[in-house]
CSV table of C-alpha atoms and ligand atoms in Angstrom, one decimal:
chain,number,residue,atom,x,y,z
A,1,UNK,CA,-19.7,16.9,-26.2
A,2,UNK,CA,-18.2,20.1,-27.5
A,3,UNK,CA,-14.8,21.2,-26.7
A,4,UNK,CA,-14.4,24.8,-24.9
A,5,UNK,CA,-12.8,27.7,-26.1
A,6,UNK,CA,-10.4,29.6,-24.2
A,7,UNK,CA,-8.9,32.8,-25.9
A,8,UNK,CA,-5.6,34.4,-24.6
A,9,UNK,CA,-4.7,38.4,-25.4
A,10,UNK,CA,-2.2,40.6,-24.2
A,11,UNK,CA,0.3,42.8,-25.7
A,12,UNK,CA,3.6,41.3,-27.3
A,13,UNK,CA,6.0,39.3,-24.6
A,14,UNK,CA,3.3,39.3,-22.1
A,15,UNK,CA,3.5,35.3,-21.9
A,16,UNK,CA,0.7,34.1,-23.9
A,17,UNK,CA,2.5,31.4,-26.1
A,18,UNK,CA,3.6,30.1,-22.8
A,19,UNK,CA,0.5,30.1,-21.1
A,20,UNK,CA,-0.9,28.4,-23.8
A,21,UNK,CA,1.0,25.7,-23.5
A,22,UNK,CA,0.5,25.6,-19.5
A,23,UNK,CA,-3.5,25.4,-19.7
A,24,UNK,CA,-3.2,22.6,-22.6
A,25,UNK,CA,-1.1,20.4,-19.9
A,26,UNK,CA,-3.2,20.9,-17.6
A,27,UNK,CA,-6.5,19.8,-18.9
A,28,UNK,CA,-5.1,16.9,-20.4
A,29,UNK,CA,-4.2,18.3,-24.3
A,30,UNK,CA,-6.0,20.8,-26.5
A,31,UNK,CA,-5.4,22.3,-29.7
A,32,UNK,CA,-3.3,25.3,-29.8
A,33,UNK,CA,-4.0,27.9,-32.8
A,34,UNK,CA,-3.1,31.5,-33.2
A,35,UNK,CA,-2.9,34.5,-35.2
A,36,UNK,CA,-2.3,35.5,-37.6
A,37,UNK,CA,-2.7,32.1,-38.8
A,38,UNK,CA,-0.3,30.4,-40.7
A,39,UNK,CA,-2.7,30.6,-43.6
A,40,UNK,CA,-2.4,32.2,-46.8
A,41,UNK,CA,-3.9,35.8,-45.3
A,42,UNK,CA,-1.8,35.2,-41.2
A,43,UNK,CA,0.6,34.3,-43.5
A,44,UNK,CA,1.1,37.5,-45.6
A,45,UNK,CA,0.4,39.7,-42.6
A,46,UNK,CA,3.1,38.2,-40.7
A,47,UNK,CA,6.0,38.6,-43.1
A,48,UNK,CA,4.8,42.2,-44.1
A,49,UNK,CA,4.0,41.1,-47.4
A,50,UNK,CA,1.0,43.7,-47.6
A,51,UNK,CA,3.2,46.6,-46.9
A,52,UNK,CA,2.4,49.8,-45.1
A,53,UNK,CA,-1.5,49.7,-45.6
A,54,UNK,CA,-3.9,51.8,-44.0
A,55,UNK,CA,-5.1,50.3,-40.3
A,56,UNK,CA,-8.7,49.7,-42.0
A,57,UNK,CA,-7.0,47.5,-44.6
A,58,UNK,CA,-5.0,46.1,-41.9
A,59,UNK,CA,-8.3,45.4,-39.6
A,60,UNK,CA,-9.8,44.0,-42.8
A,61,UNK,CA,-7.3,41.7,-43.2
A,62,UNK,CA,-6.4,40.8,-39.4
A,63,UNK,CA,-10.5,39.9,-39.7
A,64,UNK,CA,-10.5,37.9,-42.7
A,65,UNK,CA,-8.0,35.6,-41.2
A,66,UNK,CA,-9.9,35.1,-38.1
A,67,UNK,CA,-12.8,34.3,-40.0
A,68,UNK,CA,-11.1,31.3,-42.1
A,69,UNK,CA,-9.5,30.4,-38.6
A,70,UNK,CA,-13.0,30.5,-36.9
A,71,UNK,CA,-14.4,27.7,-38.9
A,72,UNK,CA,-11.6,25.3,-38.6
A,73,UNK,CA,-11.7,26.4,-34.7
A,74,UNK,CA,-15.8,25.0,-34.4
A,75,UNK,CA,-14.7,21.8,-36.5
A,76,UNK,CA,-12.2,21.3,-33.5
A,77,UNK,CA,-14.9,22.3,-31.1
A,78,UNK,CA,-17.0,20.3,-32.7
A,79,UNK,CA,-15.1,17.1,-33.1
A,80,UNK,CA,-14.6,17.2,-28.9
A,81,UNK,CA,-11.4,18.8,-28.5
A,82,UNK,CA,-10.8,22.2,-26.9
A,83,UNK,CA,-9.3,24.6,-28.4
A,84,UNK,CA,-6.7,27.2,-27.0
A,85,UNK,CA,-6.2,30.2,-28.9
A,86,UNK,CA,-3.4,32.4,-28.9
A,87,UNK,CA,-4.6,36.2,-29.9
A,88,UNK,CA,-7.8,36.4,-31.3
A,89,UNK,CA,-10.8,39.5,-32.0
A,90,UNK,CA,-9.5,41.5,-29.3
A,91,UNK,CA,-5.9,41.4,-31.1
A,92,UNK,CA,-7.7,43.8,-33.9
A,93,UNK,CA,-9.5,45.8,-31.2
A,94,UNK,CA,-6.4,46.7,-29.5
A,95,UNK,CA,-4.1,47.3,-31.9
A,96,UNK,CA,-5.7,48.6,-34.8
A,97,UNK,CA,-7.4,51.2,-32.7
A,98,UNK,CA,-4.0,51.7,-31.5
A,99,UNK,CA,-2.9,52.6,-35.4
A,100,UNK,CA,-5.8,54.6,-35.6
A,101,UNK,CA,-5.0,56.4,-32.9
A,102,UNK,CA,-7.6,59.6,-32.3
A,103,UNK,CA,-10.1,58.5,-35.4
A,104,UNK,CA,-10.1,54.9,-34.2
A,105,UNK,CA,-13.9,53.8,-34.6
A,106,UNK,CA,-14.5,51.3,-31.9
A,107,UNK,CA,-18.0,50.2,-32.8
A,108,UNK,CA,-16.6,49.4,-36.4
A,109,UNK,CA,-14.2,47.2,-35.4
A,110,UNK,CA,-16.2,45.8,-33.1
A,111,UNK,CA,-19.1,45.2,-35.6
A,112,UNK,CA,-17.7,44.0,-38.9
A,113,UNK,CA,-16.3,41.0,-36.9
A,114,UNK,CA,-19.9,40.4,-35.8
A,115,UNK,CA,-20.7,37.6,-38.3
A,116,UNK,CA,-17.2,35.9,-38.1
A,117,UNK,CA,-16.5,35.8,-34.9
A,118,UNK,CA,-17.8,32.9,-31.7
A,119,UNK,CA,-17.2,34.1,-28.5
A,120,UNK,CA,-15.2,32.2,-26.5
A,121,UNK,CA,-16.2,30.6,-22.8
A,122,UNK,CA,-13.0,32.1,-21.4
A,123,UNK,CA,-10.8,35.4,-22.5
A,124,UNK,CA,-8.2,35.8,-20.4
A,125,UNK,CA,-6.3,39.2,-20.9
A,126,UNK,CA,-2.4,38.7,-20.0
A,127,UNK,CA,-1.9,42.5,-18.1
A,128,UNK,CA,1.4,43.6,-18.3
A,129,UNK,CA,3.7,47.0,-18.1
A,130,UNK,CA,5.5,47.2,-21.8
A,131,UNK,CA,8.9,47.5,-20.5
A,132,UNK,CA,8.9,44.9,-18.5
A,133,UNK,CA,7.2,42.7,-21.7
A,134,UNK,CA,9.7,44.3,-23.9
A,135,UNK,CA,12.5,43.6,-21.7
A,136,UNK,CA,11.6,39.2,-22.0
A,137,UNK,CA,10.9,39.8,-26.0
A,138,UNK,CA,14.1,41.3,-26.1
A,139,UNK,CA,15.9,38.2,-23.9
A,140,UNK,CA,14.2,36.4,-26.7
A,141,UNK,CA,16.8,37.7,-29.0
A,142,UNK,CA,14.1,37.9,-32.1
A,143,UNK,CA,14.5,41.1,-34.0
A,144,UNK,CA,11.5,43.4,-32.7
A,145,UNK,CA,8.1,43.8,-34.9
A,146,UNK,CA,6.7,46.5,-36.3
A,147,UNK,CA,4.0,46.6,-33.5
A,148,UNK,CA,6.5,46.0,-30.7
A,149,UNK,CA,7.5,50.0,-30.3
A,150,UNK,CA,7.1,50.8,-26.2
A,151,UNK,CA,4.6,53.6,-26.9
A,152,UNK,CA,2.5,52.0,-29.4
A,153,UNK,CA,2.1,49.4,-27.1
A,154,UNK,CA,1.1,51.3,-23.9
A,155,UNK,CA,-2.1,52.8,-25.9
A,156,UNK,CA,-3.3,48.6,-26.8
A,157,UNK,CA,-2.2,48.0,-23.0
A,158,UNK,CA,-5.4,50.8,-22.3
A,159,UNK,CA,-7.4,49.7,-25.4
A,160,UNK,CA,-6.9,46.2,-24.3
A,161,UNK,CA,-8.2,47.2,-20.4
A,162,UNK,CA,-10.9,48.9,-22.1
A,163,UNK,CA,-12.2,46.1,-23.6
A,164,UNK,CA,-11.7,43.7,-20.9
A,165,UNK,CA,-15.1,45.8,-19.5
A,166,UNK,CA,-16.7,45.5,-22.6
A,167,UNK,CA,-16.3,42.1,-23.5
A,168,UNK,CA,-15.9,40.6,-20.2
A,169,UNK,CA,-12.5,39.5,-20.1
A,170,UNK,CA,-10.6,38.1,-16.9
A,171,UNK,CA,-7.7,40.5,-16.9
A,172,UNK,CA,-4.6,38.7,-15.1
A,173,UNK,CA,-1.3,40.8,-14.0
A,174,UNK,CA,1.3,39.0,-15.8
A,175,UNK,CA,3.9,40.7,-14.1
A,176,UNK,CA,5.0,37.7,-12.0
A,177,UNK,CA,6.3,34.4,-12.7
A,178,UNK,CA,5.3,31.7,-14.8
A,179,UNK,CA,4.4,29.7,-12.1
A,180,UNK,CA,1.8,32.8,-10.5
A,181,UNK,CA,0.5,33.3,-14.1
A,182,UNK,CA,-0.4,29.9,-14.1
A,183,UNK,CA,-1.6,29.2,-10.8
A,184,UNK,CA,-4.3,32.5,-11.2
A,185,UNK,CA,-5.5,31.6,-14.6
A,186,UNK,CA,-6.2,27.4,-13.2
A,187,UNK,CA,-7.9,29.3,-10.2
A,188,UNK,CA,-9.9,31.2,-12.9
A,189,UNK,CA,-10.5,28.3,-14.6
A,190,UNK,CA,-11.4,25.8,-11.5
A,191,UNK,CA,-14.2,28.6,-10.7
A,192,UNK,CA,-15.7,28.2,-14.2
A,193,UNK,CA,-16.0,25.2,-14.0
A,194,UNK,CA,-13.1,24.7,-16.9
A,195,UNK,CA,-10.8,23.0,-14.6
A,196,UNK,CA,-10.6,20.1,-12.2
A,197,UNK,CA,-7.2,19.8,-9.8
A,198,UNK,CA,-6.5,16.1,-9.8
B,201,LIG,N1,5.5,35.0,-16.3
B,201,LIG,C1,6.6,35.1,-16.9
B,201,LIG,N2,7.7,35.6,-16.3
B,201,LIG,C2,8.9,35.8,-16.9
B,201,LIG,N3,9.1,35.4,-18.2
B,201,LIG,C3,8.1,34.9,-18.9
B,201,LIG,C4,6.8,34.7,-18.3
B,201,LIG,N4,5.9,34.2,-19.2
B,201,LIG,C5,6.7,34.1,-20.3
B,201,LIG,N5,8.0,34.5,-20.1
B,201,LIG,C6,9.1,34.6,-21.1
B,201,LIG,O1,8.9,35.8,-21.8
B,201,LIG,C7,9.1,35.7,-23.2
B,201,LIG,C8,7.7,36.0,-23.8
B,201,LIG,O2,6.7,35.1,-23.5
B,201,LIG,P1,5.8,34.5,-24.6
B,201,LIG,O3,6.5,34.2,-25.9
B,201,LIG,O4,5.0,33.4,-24.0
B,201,LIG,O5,4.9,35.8,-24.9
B,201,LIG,P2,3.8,36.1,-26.0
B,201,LIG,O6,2.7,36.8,-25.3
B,201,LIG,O7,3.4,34.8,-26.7
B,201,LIG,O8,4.6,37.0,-27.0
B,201,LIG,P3,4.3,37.3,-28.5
B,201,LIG,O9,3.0,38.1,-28.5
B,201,LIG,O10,5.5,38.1,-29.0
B,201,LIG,O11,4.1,36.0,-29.2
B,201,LIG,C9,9.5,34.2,-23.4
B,201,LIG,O12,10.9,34.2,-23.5
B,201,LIG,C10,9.0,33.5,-22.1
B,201,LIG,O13,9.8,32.4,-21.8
B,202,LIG,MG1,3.5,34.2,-28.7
């Protein structure tokens, strides 16, 4: 049988790395992925390697990746295992219409995924104030990203809520503790029919 898909999105800090993590214990082991992959495109977009480049290079490139990562994602499928993915489409959505600010073309960056993308049976969008995101990143002690600047983030917060509507996403408040997070996503899950309590 195939595996199921679950995506997680939310803006930086909001606690998808750990959720991830959370949801794979609890239906017995999945495969975790992310993105920017650790490929030779997630790679270079990580480290910065590409420069400042304008957001429709940056969209290009953010899509590119997913589409390599796609495939290996249905040979996981595929093979029986679920797979539980850590940023995905609405990761370009969000922030590059963020970058693009007023111009931002919605049904572009929407569209030119169109062919690369699968949708997933569950998208669960991580809600969270920025400051209060910002203020666990920064407990993290990692030096801050380019992308994690408090007003930037507030316009993907909205682009993110935006396409929650549009794309059907469960939209958690991640403001509480791990242990709510996690008990409101399984809930989410047990009603889909994605989860079974023991
Ligand atoms: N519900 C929560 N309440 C408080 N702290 C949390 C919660 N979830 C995660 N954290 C902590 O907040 C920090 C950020 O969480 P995490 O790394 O899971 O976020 P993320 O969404 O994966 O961030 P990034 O996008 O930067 O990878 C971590 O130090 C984590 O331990
Ligand atoms: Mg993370």
């Amino acid at each position: 049988m195939r595996g199921k898909f679950i995506v997680l999105e939310g803006i930086d800090g909001s606690g998808k790395t750990t959720l991830a993590h959370t949801i794979s214990d609890a239906v017995g082991g999945a495969e975790l992925t992310f993105e920017p992959t650790s490929g030779p495109i997630g790679s270079a977009l990580r480290s910065g390697a590409y420069g400042d480049i304008p957001p429709a290079a940056e969209a290009l490139l953010f899509a590119a990746d997913r589409a390599v990562h796609t495939r290996q994602i249905e040979e996981i499928l595929d093979s029986g295992r679920w797979v539980i993915c850590d940023r995905y489409l609405g990761s370009t959505v969000a922030y590059q219409s963020a970058s693009f600010g007023e111009s931002a073309d919605w049904d572009w960056l929407l569209g030119m995924q169109k062919k690369s993308v699968i949708t997933p049976d569950l998208t669960i969008l991580l809600d969270i104030d920025p400051e209060v995101s910002m203020a666990r990143v920064s407990r993290r002690g990692e030096e801050l990203s380019r992308f994690e600047k408090l007003d930037f983030l507030r316009k993907v917060r909205s682009a993110y809520l935006r396409l929650a509507d549009i794309l059907d996403y469960q939209v958690v408040d991640a403001a509480g503790d791990e242990k709510q997070v996690a008990e409101t996503v399984l809930e989410i899950m047990r009603k889909k029919g994605l989860y079974a309590p023991q």
